[in-house]
Each structure stands twice: as structure tokens, then as C-alpha cells.
Amino acid sequence: MNRDHVLMGVVGRPHGVRGLVHVHSYTAVAEDLATYAGLVDDLGRPWLLSWHGNGVARLHDAAGHAIDSREAAQQMVNRKLYVPRASLPEPDEDEFYFADLVGLEAREHGTGRVVGRVAAVHDYGAGTSLEIDGAGGNILLPFTEACVPVVNVGAGWVAICQPDEIEVPVECFPGTAGEAGEP
């Protein structure tokens, strides 16, 4: 999708045999996903969504035809759902949408040295992270105040602090030799 759309949900596994699907909503109140006009998938196809239980929904295409079989529902698994940016409220002065971060310049906190650009925002369930694409390759950085202390969407940059290399003590790996040949 383009920057005019914001990711608001993802279709999960089918629920039953009549075309219902699990939907993970990224809205503050999950049920609100059904209220947004202009819901489209990552292929640009328009959809209407109606909830049929806790996290379970039915999808209807632009003509109003519902997905009505498990096989058709299976085809929708992992389909991302977007809404037009214009249909969302403007964030407060100190707020932003994750989509706003993509493309921002990543600068080293303190020096201002440009490290790269935010290529993507990921959330695999253990916390949000930023993927920074730079000359030295990609960096995956936890999106925490310690690692990203300043976000300045208006000026087009984020300040980053790369954590020092993490050293894992040898005793964390049973059966490996310790320092200087120790068992």
C-alpha cells in the first residue's frame, strides 16, 4: 500500500466452515475496524467487515457478496487491511501513526550523524521495532524511549541510540567450555 493508507488489521485463520475469519484489529477498540469507510486489502480490493463475535468477522466484497466458505476464507489468511489516511483523525501534537515513521531519516542521538532511513515498523508480538536501512546494512532496533529517544515527524527524522553489543555469559549455554579452557 502507499502512504495514503494505514494498516488497521490483518485477516487470520478461518473460523468454522461458513466463511468467517479471525481478524486482528489494530484500532484502539477492535470493533471500530468495521466502522471505517474505504477498507481495502493489500491488493487494493475493497471490503466491508461485520463482526460476528470476539475477533471473528465476515468479509463482504465491493458488490456486497460475503465470503461464504472455509476455502474462500483460507484464501484471505494474512491479508492486510488498510483504511485511507484521510478517514483517520489527525494525531495530537505529540502523537503519530507508525506509518508516519517509514521514510524518516534516522540520526545518531547526540551527534546528529545520519545512520539511514526507517524502512519498516515491525511488531511480532514482543514489542515494536524499527528497521533502519543504512549504508552498512539493516539495523533492527527496539522502538523504546531508550533506543529512539526523539521522534520528530514534522522535521522528518528520528534520533536513535544503538545499544551496546550484548554479551551472553558462557554459563548460559550448558555443555560449552568456559573461558581459558575451563569446563
Coordinates of N, CA and C in Angstrom, one line a residue:
M1 N 0.8 -1.2 0.0 CA 0.0 0.0 0.0 C 0.9 1.2 0.0
N2 N 0.3 2.4 -0.2 CA 1.0 3.6 -0.3 C 0.9 4.4 1.0
R3 N 1.5 5.5 1.1 CA 1.4 6.3 2.4 C 0.1 7.0 2.6
D4 N -0.8 6.9 1.6 CA -2.2 7.4 1.8 C -3.1 6.4 2.6
H5 N -2.6 5.2 2.8 CA -3.3 4.2 3.6 C -2.6 3.8 4.8
V6 N -3.3 3.4 5.8 CA -2.7 3.0 7.1 C -3.2 1.6 7.4
L7 N -2.3 0.7 7.8 CA -2.6 -0.7 8.2 C -3.4 -0.6 9.4
M8 N -4.6 -1.3 9.4 CA -5.5 -1.3 10.5 C -5.9 -2.7 11.0
G9 N -5.5 -3.7 10.3 CA -5.9 -5.1 10.7 C -5.3 -6.1 9.8
V10 N -5.4 -7.3 10.2 CA -4.9 -8.5 9.4 C -5.9 -9.6 9.6
V11 N -6.2 -10.3 8.5 CA -7.1 -11.4 8.5 C -6.3 -12.6 9.0
G12 N -6.9 -13.3 9.9 CA -6.3 -14.6 10.4 C -6.9 -15.8 9.8
R13 N -6.8 -16.9 10.6 CA -7.3 -18.2 10.1 C -8.9 -18.2 10.0
P14 N -9.4 -19.1 9.2 CA -10.8 -19.3 9.1 C -11.4 -19.7 10.5
H15 N -12.7 -19.4 10.6 CA -13.4 -19.8 11.8 C -14.7 -20.5 11.4
G16 N -14.6 -21.8 11.5 CA -15.7 -22.7 11.0 C -15.7 -22.9 9.5
V17 N -16.9 -23.3 9.0 CA -16.9 -23.7 7.6 C -17.7 -22.7 6.7
R18 N -18.3 -21.7 7.3 CA -19.2 -20.8 6.5 C -18.5 -19.4 6.1
G19 N -17.2 -19.4 6.1 CA -16.5 -18.2 5.6 C -16.1 -17.1 6.6
L20 N -16.4 -17.4 7.9 CA -16.0 -16.4 8.9 C -14.5 -16.5 9.1
V21 N -13.8 -15.4 9.5 CA -12.4 -15.4 9.7 C -12.1 -14.7 11.0
H22 N -11.0 -15.0 11.6 CA -10.4 -14.3 12.7 C -9.8 -13.0 12.1
V23 N -10.0 -11.9 12.8 CA -9.4 -10.6 12.3 C -8.7 -10.0 13.5
H24 N -7.4 -9.7 13.3 CA -6.7 -8.9 14.4 C -6.7 -7.4 14.0
S25 N -7.4 -6.7 14.8 CA -7.6 -5.3 14.6 C -6.6 -4.5 15.3
Y26 N -6.0 -3.4 14.7 CA -5.0 -2.6 15.3 C -5.7 -1.3 15.8
T27 N -7.0 -1.2 15.8 CA -7.7 0.0 16.3 C -7.7 0.0 17.8
A28 N -7.9 1.1 18.4 CA -7.9 1.2 19.9 C -9.0 0.3 20.4
V29 N -10.2 0.3 19.8 CA -11.3 -0.6 20.1 C -11.5 -1.4 18.9
A30 N -11.3 -2.7 19.0 CA -11.2 -3.7 17.9 C -12.5 -3.5 17.0
E31 N -13.6 -3.4 17.6 CA -14.9 -3.3 16.8 C -14.9 -2.1 15.9
D32 N -14.2 -1.1 16.2 CA -14.2 0.1 15.3 C -13.7 -0.1 13.9
L33 N -12.9 -1.2 13.7 CA -12.4 -1.5 12.3 C -13.6 -1.6 11.3
A34 N -14.7 -2.1 11.8 CA -15.9 -2.2 10.9 C -16.5 -0.9 10.5
T35 N -16.2 0.2 11.3 CA -16.9 1.5 11.0 C -16.1 2.3 10.0
Y36 N -14.9 1.9 9.6 CA -14.1 2.8 8.7 C -14.6 2.5 7.3
A37 N -14.8 3.6 6.5 CA -15.2 3.5 5.1 C -13.9 3.4 4.3
G38 N -13.9 2.7 3.2 CA -12.8 2.6 2.4 C -11.8 1.5 2.8
L39 N -12.2 0.5 3.5 CA -11.3 -0.6 3.9 C -10.9 -1.4 2.6
V40 N -9.6 -1.5 2.4 CA -9.1 -2.2 1.3 C -8.0 -3.2 1.8
D41 N -7.8 -4.3 1.0 CA -6.7 -5.2 1.3 C -5.4 -4.8 0.6
D42 N -4.4 -5.6 0.8 CA -3.1 -5.2 0.3 C -3.0 -5.4 -1.2
L43 N -4.0 -5.9 -1.8 CA -4.1 -5.9 -3.3 C -5.0 -4.8 -3.9
G44 N -5.5 -3.9 -3.0 CA -6.3 -2.8 -3.4 C -7.8 -3.1 -3.5
R45 N -8.2 -4.3 -3.2 CA -9.6 -4.7 -3.3 C -10.4 -4.2 -2.1
P46 N -11.5 -3.6 -2.3 CA -12.4 -3.0 -1.2 C -13.1 -4.1 -0.5
W47 N -13.3 -3.9 0.8 CA -14.0 -4.9 1.7 C -14.9 -4.2 2.7
L48 N -16.0 -4.8 3.1 CA -16.8 -4.4 4.2 C -16.6 -5.5 5.3
L49 N -16.6 -5.1 6.5 CA -16.4 -6.1 7.6 C -17.5 -6.0 8.6
S50 N -18.0 -7.1 9.0 CA -19.0 -7.2 10.1 C -18.6 -8.2 11.1
W51 N -18.7 -7.8 12.3 CA -18.2 -8.6 13.4 C -19.3 -9.7 13.8
H52 N -18.9 -10.9 14.1 CA -19.8 -12.0 14.4 C -19.3 -12.7 15.7
G53 N -18.6 -11.9 16.6 CA -18.1 -12.5 17.8 C -16.8 -11.8 18.2
N54 N -16.2 -12.3 19.2 CA -15.0 -11.7 19.7 C -13.8 -12.0 18.7
G55 N -13.5 -11.0 17.9 CA -12.4 -11.2 17.0 C -12.7 -12.0 15.7
V56 N -14.0 -12.4 15.5 CA -14.4 -13.2 14.4 C -15.3 -12.3 13.5
A57 N -15.1 -12.3 12.2 CA -15.8 -11.4 11.3 C -16.1 -12.1 10.0
R58 N -17.0 -11.4 9.3 CA -17.4 -11.8 7.9 C -16.9 -10.7 7.0
L59 N -16.3 -11.0 5.9 CA -15.9 -10.0 4.9 C -16.8 -10.1 3.7
H60 N -17.2 -8.9 3.2 CA -18.0 -8.7 2.0 C -17.2 -8.0 1.0
D61 N -17.3 -8.4 -0.3 CA -16.6 -7.7 -1.3 C -17.3 -6.4 -1.7
A62 N -16.8 -5.7 -2.7 CA -17.4 -4.4 -3.0 C -18.9 -4.5 -3.5
A63 N -19.2 -5.7 -4.1 CA -20.6 -5.9 -4.6 C -21.5 -6.3 -3.5
G64 N -21.0 -6.5 -2.2 CA -21.8 -6.9 -1.1 C -21.8 -8.4 -0.9
H65 N -21.1 -9.2 -1.7 CA -21.1 -10.7 -1.6 C -20.2 -11.1 -0.5
A66 N -20.7 -11.9 0.4 CA -19.9 -12.3 1.6 C -19.0 -13.5 1.2
I67 N -17.9 -13.6 1.8 CA -17.1 -14.8 1.8 C -17.9 -15.9 2.5
D68 N -18.2 -17.0 1.8 CA -19.2 -17.9 2.4 C -18.7 -19.3 2.5
S69 N -17.4 -19.6 2.3 CA -16.9 -20.9 2.5 C -15.5 -20.9 3.2
R70 N -15.2 -22.0 3.8 CA -13.9 -22.1 4.5 C -12.8 -21.9 3.5
E71 N -12.9 -22.5 2.3 CA -11.9 -22.4 1.3 C -11.6 -20.9 0.9
A72 N -12.7 -20.2 0.7 CA -12.6 -18.7 0.4 C -12.0 -18.0 1.5
A73 N -12.3 -18.3 2.7 CA -11.8 -17.7 3.9 C -10.3 -18.0 4.0
Q74 N -9.9 -19.2 3.7 CA -8.5 -19.6 3.7 C -7.6 -18.8 2.8
Q75 N -8.2 -18.4 1.7 CA -7.5 -17.5 0.7 C -7.2 -16.1 1.2
M76 N -8.0 -15.7 2.3 CA -7.8 -14.4 2.9 C -6.8 -14.3 4.0
V77 N -6.3 -15.5 4.5 CA -5.4 -15.6 5.6 C -4.2 -14.7 5.3
N78 N -3.8 -13.9 6.3 CA -2.7 -13.0 6.3 C -2.9 -11.8 5.4
R79 N -4.1 -11.6 4.9 CA -4.4 -10.4 4.1 C -4.4 -9.2 5.0
K80 N -3.7 -8.2 4.6 CA -3.6 -6.9 5.4 C -4.8 -6.0 5.0
L81 N -5.3 -5.3 6.0 CA -6.5 -4.5 5.8 C -6.1 -3.0 6.1
Y82 N -6.3 -2.1 5.2 CA -5.9 -0.7 5.3 C -7.1 0.2 5.2
V83 N -7.0 1.4 5.7 CA -8.0 2.4 5.5 C -7.3 3.7 5.0
P84 N -8.0 4.5 4.3 CA -7.4 5.7 3.8 C -7.0 6.6 5.0
R85 N -5.9 7.2 4.9 CA -5.3 8.1 5.9 C -6.3 9.2 6.2
A86 N -7.0 9.7 5.2 CA -8.0 10.8 5.4 C -9.1 10.4 6.3
S87 N -9.4 9.1 6.4 CA -10.6 8.7 7.3 C -10.2 8.6 8.7
L88 N -8.9 8.8 9.0 CA -8.4 8.7 10.4 C -8.3 10.1 11.0
P89 N -8.5 10.2 12.3 CA -8.4 11.5 13.0 C -6.9 11.9 12.9
E90 N -6.6 13.2 12.9 CA -5.3 13.7 12.9 C -4.7 13.4 14.3
P91 N -3.5 12.9 14.4 CA -2.9 12.7 15.8 C -2.6 14.0 16.5
D92 N -2.6 13.9 17.8 CA -2.3 15.1 18.6 C -0.8 15.5 18.3
E93 N -0.4 16.6 18.8 CA 0.9 17.2 18.5 C 2.0 16.2 18.9
D94 N 1.9 15.5 20.0 CA 3.0 14.6 20.4 C 2.7 13.1 20.1
E95 N 1.7 12.9 19.1 CA 1.4 11.5 18.7 C 1.7 11.4 17.2
F96 N 1.7 10.2 16.7 CA 1.9 9.9 15.3 C 1.4 8.4 15.1
Y97 N 1.2 8.1 13.8 CA 0.9 6.8 13.4 C 2.2 6.1 13.0
F98 N 2.3 4.8 13.3 CA 3.5 4.1 12.9 C 3.9 4.3 11.4
A99 N 2.8 4.4 10.6 CA 3.1 4.6 9.1 C 3.8 5.9 8.9
D100 N 3.7 6.9 9.8 CA 4.4 8.1 9.6 C 5.9 8.0 9.8
L101 N 6.4 6.9 10.4 CA 7.8 6.8 10.7 C 8.6 6.3 9.5
V102 N 7.9 5.5 8.6 CA 8.5 4.9 7.5 C 9.0 6.1 6.6
G103 N 10.3 6.0 6.2 CA 10.9 7.0 5.4 C 11.6 8.1 6.1
L104 N 11.4 8.2 7.4 CA 12.1 9.2 8.2 C 13.6 8.9 8.3
E105 N 14.4 10.0 8.3 CA 15.8 9.9 8.5 C 16.1 9.4 9.9
A106 N 17.1 8.5 10.1 CA 17.5 8.0 11.4 C 18.8 8.6 11.7
R107 N 18.9 9.4 12.8 CA 20.1 10.1 13.1 C 20.6 9.6 14.5
E108 N 21.9 9.5 14.6 CA 22.5 9.1 15.9 C 22.3 10.2 16.9
H109 N 21.7 9.8 18.0 CA 21.4 10.8 19.1 C 22.7 11.4 19.7
G110 N 22.7 12.6 19.8 CA 23.9 13.3 20.3 C 24.8 13.9 19.2
T111 N 25.1 13.1 18.2 CA 25.9 13.6 17.1 C 25.2 14.1 15.9
G112 N 24.0 13.6 15.7 CA 23.2 14.0 14.6 C 23.6 13.3 13.3
R113 N 24.6 12.4 13.4 CA 25.1 11.7 12.2 C 24.0 10.9 11.6
V114 N 23.8 11.0 10.3 CA 22.7 10.2 9.6 C 23.2 8.8 9.5
V115 N 22.3 7.8 10.1 CA 22.6 6.4 10.1 C 21.9 5.7 8.9
G116 N 20.7 6.2 8.6 CA 19.9 5.6 7.5 C 18.5 6.2 7.5
R117 N 17.6 5.4 7.0 CA 16.2 5.7 7.0 C 15.4 4.6 7.6
V118 N 14.2 4.9 8.2 CA 13.3 3.9 8.7 C 12.7 3.2 7.5
A119 N 13.0 1.9 7.3 CA 12.5 1.2 6.2 C 11.1 0.5 6.5
A120 N 10.9 0.2 7.8 CA 9.7 -0.5 8.2 C 9.5 -0.5 9.7
V121 N 8.3 -0.6 10.2 CA 8.0 -0.8 11.6 C 7.4 -2.2 11.7
H122 N 8.0 -2.9 12.6 CA 7.6 -4.3 12.9 C 7.0 -4.5 14.3
D123 N 6.1 -5.4 14.4 CA 5.6 -5.8 15.7 C 5.2 -7.3 15.6
Y124 N 6.1 -8.1 16.1 CA 5.9 -9.6 16.1 C 5.3 -10.1 17.4
G125 N 4.8 -9.2 18.2 CA 4.2 -9.6 19.5 C 5.0 -9.3 20.7
A126 N 6.3 -9.2 20.6 CA 7.2 -9.0 21.7 C 7.5 -7.5 21.9
G127 N 6.9 -6.7 21.1 CA 7.2 -5.2 21.1 C 7.6 -4.7 19.7
T128 N 7.4 -3.4 19.6 CA 7.6 -2.8 18.3 C 9.1 -2.6 18.0
S129 N 9.5 -2.7 16.8 CA 10.9 -2.4 16.4 C 10.9 -1.6 15.1
L130 N 12.0 -0.9 14.9 CA 12.2 -0.2 13.7 C 13.3 -0.8 12.9
E131 N 13.0 -1.0 11.6 CA 14.1 -1.5 10.7 C 14.7 -0.2 10.0
I132 N 16.0 0.0 10.3 CA 16.7 1.1 9.8 C 17.6 0.6 8.6
D133 N 17.4 1.2 7.4 CA 18.1 0.8 6.2 C 19.3 1.8 6.1
G134 N 20.5 1.4 6.3 CA 21.6 2.3 6.2 C 22.7 1.8 5.2
A135 N 23.8 2.5 5.1 CA 24.9 2.2 4.2 C 25.5 0.9 4.7
G136 N 25.6 0.6 6.0 CA 26.2 -0.6 6.5 C 25.2 -1.8 6.5
G137 N 24.0 -1.7 6.0 CA 23.1 -2.7 6.0 C 21.9 -2.3 6.9
N138 N 21.0 -3.3 7.2 CA 19.9 -3.0 8.0 C 20.1 -3.2 9.5
I139 N 19.5 -2.4 10.3 CA 19.6 -2.5 11.8 C 18.1 -2.7 12.2
L140 N 17.9 -3.6 13.1 CA 16.6 -3.8 13.8 C 16.7 -3.3 15.2
L141 N 16.0 -2.2 15.5 CA 16.1 -1.5 16.8 C 14.8 -1.5 17.5
P142 N 14.9 -1.9 18.8 CA 13.6 -1.8 19.6 C 13.1 -0.4 19.6
F143 N 11.8 -0.3 19.4 CA 11.1 1.0 19.4 C 10.8 1.4 20.9
T144 N 11.8 1.7 21.6 CA 11.7 2.1 23.0 C 12.2 3.5 23.2
E145 N 11.9 4.2 24.3 CA 12.4 5.5 24.5 C 13.9 5.5 24.7
A146 N 14.5 4.4 25.2 CA 15.9 4.3 25.3 C 16.6 4.2 24.0
C147 N 16.1 3.6 23.0 CA 16.7 3.4 21.7 C 16.2 4.4 20.7
V148 N 15.1 5.0 20.9 CA 14.5 6.0 20.0 C 14.0 7.2 20.9
P149 N 14.9 8.0 21.4 CA 14.5 9.0 22.4 C 13.7 10.2 21.8
V150 N 13.9 10.4 20.5 CA 13.2 11.6 19.8 C 12.6 11.2 18.5
V151 N 11.3 11.5 18.4 CA 10.6 11.3 17.1 C 10.2 12.7 16.7
N152 N 10.6 13.2 15.5 CA 10.2 14.5 15.0 C 9.7 14.3 13.6
V153 N 8.4 13.9 13.5 CA 7.8 13.6 12.2 C 7.7 14.8 11.4
G154 N 7.4 15.9 12.0 CA 7.3 17.2 11.2 C 8.6 17.6 10.5
A155 N 9.8 17.3 11.2 CA 11.1 17.6 10.6 C 11.6 16.5 9.8
G156 N 11.0 15.3 9.9 CA 11.4 14.2 9.0 C 12.5 13.3 9.6
W157 N 12.7 13.2 10.9 CA 13.8 12.4 11.4 C 13.4 11.8 12.8
V158 N 14.2 10.8 13.1 CA 14.1 10.2 14.5 C 15.6 10.1 15.0
A159 N 15.7 10.3 16.3 CA 17.1 10.1 16.9 C 17.1 8.7 17.4
I160 N 18.2 8.0 17.2 CA 18.4 6.7 17.7 C 19.6 6.5 18.5
C161 N 19.6 5.6 19.5 CA 20.7 5.2 20.3 C 20.8 3.7 20.1
Q162 N 21.9 3.3 19.4 CA 22.1 1.8 19.2 C 22.6 1.3 20.5
P163 N 22.0 0.2 21.0 CA 22.5 -0.4 22.3 C 23.9 -1.0 22.0
D164 N 24.7 -1.0 23.1 CA 26.0 -1.7 23.0 C 25.7 -3.2 22.7
E165 N 26.8 -3.8 22.2 CA 26.7 -5.2 21.9 C 26.3 -6.0 23.2
I166 N 25.4 -6.9 23.1 CA 25.0 -7.7 24.3 C 26.0 -8.9 24.3
E167 N 26.5 -9.1 25.5 CA 27.4 -10.3 25.7 C 26.7 -11.2 26.6
V168 N 26.6 -12.5 26.1 CA 25.9 -13.5 26.9 C 26.9 -14.3 27.6
P169 N 26.8 -14.5 28.9 CA 27.8 -15.3 29.7 C 27.8 -16.7 29.2
V170 N 28.9 -17.3 29.2 CA 29.1 -18.7 28.8 C 28.2 -19.7 29.6
E171 N 28.0 -19.4 30.9 CA 27.2 -20.3 31.7 C 25.8 -20.3 31.3
C172 N 25.4 -19.5 30.4 CA 24.0 -19.5 29.8 C 23.9 -20.7 28.9
F173 N 25.0 -21.3 28.4 CA 25.0 -22.3 27.4 C 25.6 -23.6 28.1
P174 N 24.8 -24.4 28.8 CA 25.4 -25.6 29.4 C 26.1 -26.5 28.4
G175 N 27.2 -27.1 28.8 CA 27.9 -28.0 28.0 C 29.0 -27.4 27.1
T176 N 29.1 -26.0 27.2 CA 30.2 -25.4 26.5 C 31.3 -25.1 27.4
A177 N 32.5 -25.0 26.8 CA 33.7 -24.7 27.6 C 33.7 -23.2 28.0
G178 N 34.2 -23.0 29.2 CA 34.3 -21.6 29.7 C 35.5 -20.9 29.2
E179 N 35.8 -19.8 29.8 CA 37.0 -19.0 29.4 C 38.3 -19.8 29.7
A180 N 39.3 -19.7 28.9 CA 40.6 -20.2 29.1 C 40.6 -21.7 29.3
G181 N 39.7 -22.4 28.6 CA 39.6 -23.9 28.7 C 38.9 -24.4 29.9
E182 N 38.2 -23.6 30.7 CA 37.5 -24.1 31.9 C 36.4 -25.0 31.4
P183 N 36.0 -26.0 32.2 CA 34.9 -26.9 31.8 C 33.6 -26.2 32.0

